[in-house]
Short mmCIF file of C-alpha atoms in Angstrom, two decimals:
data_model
loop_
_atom_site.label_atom_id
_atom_site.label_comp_id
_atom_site.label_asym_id
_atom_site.label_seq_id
_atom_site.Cartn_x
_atom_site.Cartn_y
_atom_site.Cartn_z
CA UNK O 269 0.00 0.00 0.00
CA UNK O 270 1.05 3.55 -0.31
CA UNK O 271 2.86 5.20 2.55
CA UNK O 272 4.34 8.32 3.16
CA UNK O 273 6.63 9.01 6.34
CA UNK O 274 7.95 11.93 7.80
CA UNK O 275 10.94 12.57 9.68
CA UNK O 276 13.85 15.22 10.81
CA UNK O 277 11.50 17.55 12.69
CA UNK O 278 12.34 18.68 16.01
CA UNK O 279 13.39 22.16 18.09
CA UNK O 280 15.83 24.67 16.39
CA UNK O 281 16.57 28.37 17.32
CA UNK O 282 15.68 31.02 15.01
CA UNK O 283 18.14 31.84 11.81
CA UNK O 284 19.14 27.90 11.57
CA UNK O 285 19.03 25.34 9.50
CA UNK O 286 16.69 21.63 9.23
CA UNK O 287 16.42 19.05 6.76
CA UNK O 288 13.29 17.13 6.57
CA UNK O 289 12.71 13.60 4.97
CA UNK O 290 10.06 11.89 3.38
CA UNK O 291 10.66 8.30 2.16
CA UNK O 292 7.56 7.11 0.15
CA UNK O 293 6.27 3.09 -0.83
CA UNK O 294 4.11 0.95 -2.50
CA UNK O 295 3.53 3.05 -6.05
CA UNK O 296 5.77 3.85 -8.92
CA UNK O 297 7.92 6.93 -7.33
CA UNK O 298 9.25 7.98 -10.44
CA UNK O 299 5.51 9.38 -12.33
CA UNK O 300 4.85 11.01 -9.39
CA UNK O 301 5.61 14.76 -8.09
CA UNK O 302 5.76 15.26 -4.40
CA UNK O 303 3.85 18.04 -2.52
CA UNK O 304 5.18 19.79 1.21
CA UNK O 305 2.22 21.03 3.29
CA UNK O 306 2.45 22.75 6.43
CA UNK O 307 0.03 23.72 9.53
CA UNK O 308 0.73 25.85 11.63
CA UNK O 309 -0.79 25.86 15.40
CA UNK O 310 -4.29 27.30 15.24
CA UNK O 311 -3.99 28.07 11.41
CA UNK O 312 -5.29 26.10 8.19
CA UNK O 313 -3.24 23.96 5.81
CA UNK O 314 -0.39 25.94 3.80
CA UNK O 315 1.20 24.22 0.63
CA UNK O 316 5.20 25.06 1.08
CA UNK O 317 6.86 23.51 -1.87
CA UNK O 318 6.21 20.97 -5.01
CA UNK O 319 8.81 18.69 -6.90
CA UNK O 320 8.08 17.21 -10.61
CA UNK O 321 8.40 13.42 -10.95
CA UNK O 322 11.85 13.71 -12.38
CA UNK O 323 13.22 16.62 -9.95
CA UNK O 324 13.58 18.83 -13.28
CA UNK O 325 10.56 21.66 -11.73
CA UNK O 326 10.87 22.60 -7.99
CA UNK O 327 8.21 25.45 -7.28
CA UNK O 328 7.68 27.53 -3.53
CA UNK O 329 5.27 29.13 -2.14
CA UNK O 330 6.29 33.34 -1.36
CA UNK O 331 6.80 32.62 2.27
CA UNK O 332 9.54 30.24 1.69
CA UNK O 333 11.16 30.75 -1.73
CA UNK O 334 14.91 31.61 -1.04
CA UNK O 335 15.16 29.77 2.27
CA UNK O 336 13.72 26.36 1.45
CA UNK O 337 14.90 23.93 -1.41
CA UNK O 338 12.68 20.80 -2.49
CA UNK O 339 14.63 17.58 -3.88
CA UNK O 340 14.49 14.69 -4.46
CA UNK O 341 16.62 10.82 -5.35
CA UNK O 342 14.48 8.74 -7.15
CA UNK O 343 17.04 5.68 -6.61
CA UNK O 344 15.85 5.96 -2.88
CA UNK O 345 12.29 6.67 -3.23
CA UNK O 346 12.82 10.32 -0.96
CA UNK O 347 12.05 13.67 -1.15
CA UNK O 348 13.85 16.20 1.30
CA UNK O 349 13.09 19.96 1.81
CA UNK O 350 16.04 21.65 3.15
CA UNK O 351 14.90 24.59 5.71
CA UNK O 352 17.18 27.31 6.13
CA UNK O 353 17.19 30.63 8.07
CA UNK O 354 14.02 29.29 9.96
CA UNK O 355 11.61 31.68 11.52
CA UNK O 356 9.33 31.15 14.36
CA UNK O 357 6.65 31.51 11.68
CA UNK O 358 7.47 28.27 10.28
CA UNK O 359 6.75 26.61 13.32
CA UNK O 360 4.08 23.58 11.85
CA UNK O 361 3.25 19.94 11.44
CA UNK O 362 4.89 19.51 7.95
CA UNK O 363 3.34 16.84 5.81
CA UNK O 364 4.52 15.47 2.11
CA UNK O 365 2.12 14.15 0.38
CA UNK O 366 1.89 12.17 -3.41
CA UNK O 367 0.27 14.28 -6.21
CA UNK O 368 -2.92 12.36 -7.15
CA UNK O 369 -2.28 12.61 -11.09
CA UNK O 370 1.04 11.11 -12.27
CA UNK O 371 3.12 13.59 -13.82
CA UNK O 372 1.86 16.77 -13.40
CA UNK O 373 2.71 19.03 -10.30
CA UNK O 374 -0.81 21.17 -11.05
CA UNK O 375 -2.90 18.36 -8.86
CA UNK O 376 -3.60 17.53 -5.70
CA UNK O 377 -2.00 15.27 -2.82
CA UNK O 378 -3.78 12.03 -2.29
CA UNK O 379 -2.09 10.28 0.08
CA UNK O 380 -0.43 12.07 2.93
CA UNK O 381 2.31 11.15 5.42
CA UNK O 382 1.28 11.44 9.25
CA UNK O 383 3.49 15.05 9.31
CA UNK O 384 6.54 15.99 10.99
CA UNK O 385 6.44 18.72 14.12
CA UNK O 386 9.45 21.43 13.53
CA UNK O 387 9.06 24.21 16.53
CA UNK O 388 11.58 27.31 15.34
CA UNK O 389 12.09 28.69 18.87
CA UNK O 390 15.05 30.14 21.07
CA UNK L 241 -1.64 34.22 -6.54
CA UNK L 242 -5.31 33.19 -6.38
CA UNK L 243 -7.30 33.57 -3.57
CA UNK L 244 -9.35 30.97 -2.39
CA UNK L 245 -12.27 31.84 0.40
CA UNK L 246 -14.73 29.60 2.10
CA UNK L 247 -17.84 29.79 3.58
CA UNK L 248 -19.18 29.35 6.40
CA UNK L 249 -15.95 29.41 8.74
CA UNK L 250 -17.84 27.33 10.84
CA UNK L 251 -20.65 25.57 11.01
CA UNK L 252 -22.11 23.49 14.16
CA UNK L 253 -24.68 20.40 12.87
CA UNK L 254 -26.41 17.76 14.00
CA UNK L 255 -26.25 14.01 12.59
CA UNK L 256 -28.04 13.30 9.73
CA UNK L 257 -28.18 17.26 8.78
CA UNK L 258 -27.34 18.16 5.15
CA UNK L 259 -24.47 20.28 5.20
CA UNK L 260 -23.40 22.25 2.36
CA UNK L 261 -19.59 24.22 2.13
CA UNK L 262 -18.89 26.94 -0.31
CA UNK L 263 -15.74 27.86 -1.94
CA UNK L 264 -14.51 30.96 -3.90
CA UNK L 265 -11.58 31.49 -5.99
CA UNK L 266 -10.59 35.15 -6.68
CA UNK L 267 -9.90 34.18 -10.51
CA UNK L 268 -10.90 31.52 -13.05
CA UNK L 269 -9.27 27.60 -12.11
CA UNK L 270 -11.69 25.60 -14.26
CA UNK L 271 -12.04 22.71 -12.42
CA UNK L 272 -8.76 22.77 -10.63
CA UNK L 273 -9.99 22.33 -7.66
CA UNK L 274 -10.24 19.74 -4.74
CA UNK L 275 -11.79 19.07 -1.49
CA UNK L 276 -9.51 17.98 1.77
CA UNK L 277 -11.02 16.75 5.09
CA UNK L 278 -8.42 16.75 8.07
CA UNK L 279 -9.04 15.69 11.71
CA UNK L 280 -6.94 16.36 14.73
CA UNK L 281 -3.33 14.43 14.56
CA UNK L 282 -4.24 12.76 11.60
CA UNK L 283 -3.20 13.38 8.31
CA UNK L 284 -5.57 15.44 5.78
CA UNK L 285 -7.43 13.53 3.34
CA UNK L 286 -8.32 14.12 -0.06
CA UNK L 287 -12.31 13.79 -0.85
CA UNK L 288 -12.66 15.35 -3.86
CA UNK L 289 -10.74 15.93 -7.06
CA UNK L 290 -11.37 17.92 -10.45
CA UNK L 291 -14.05 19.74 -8.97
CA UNK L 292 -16.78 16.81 -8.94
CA UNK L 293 -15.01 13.54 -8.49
CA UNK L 294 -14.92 11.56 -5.76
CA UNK L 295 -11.68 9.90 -4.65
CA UNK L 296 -12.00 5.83 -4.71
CA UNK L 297 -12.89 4.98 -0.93
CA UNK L 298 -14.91 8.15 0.31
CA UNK L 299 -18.45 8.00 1.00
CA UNK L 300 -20.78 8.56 -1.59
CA UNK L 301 -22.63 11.33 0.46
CA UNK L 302 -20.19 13.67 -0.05
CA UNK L 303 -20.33 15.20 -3.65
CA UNK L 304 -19.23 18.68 -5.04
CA UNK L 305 -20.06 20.44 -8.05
CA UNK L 306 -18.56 23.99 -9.56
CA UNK L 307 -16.16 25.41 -12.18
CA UNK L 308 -14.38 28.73 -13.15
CA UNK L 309 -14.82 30.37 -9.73
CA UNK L 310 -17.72 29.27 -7.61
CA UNK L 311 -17.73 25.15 -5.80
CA UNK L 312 -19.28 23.57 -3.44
CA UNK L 313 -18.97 20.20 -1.03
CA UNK L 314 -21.83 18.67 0.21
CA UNK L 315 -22.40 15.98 2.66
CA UNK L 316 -25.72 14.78 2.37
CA UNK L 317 -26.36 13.07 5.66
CA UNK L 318 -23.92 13.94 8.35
CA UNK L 319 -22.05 10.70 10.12
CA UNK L 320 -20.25 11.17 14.13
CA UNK L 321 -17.09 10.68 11.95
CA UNK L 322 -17.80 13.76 9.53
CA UNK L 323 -16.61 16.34 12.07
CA UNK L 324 -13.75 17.94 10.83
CA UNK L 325 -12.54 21.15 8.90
CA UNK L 326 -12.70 20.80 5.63
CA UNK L 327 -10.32 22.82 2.60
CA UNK L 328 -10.32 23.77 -0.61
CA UNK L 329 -7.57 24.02 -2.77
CA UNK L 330 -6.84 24.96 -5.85
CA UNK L 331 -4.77 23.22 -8.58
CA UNK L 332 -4.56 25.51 -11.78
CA UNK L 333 -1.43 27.72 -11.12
CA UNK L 334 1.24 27.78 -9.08
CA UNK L 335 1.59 28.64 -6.07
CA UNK L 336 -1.08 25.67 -4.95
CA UNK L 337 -3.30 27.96 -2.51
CA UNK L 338 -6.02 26.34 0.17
CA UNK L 339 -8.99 28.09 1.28
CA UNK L 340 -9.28 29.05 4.97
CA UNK L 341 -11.32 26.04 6.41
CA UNK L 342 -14.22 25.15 7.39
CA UNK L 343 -15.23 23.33 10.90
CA UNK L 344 -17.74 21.51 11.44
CA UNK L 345 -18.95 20.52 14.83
CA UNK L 346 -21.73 18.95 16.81
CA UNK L 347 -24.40 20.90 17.21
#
């Protein structure tokens, strides 16, 4: 079946630097582009960053461009997002999730990892 | 970047109430758009894709129709394990923006 899992969260002071994981089974990794999601405490879902299915498009959202940087190893079956110069605002459960449409990055994310806490705090 | 905005912000319902969730985007998406539900420490879960269709595996009382700007989720009979917030998102341009939420709770 098709699992997504999360990991490298954790506490880091403001202005550093975290690399988060996502190592993804049980559907063809390589048609497949690869959403980040955040949430932050009391707020709604935020989509952060998207990878094409061969690594070749990488596209941010405005909060994060210049900081963060999607990739991917399809001879692993991961997809990382490098955070750098955190700020408390990114303090959220992060998620990666599959695009449901093989492919294309303009779709949707239909299966979901169980998310990743990062806390940017001092 | 494209706006999206839902209505109600929150809704409280009883079971077995219809319940009906609107969602705006600020400019045309065609049918770009889906539908998320997302509970408490779990992770969010897609319901509805391309505007109308329902992902394999989710209960056929939710639906959704819309294009261009205007959508809408409906669930037609309310179930303990509906309570949630509910998204929207749209999928025609980059960046990928959600709509605010919507909770519903029991009345």
């Amino acid at each position: 079946q098709v699992q997504l899992v999360e990991s490298g969260g954790g506490v880091v002071p403001p202005r550093r630097s975290l690399r988060l994981s996502c190592a993804a089974s049980g559907f063809t990794f390589t048609s497949y582009a690869i959403h980040w999601v955040r949430r932050a405490p009391g707020k709604g879902l935020e989509w952060v960053a998207v990878i094409s299915y061969d690594g070749s498009d990488k596209y941010y959202a405005d909060s994060v461009k210049g900081r963060f940087t999607i990739s991917r190893d399809n001879t692993k079956n991961m997809v990382y997002l490098q955070m750098n110069s955190l700020r408390p605002e990114d303090t959220a459960m992060y998620y990666c999730a599959k695009a449901s449409d093989s492919i294309t990055v303009y779709t949707g994310g239909h299966y979901w990892g169980q998310g990743t806490l990062v806390t940017v705090s001092s | 970047d494209i706006q999206m905005t839902q209505s109600p912000s929150s809704l409280s319902a009883s079971v077995g109430d219809r319940v009906t969730i609107t969602c705006r985007a600020s400019q045309y998406i065609s049918s770009y758009l889906n539908w998320y539900q997302h509970k408490p420490g779990k992770a969010p879960e897609l319901l509805i894709y391309a505007a109308a269709s329902l992902q394999s595996g989710v209960p056929s009382r939710f639906s959704a129709s819309g294009s261009g700007t205007n959508f809408t989720l409906t669930i037609s009979s309310l179930q303990p394990e509906d309570f949630a917030t509910y998204y929207c998102q749209q999928s025609y341009s980059i960046p990928l923006t959600f709509g605010p939420g919507t909770t519903v709770d029991i009345k």
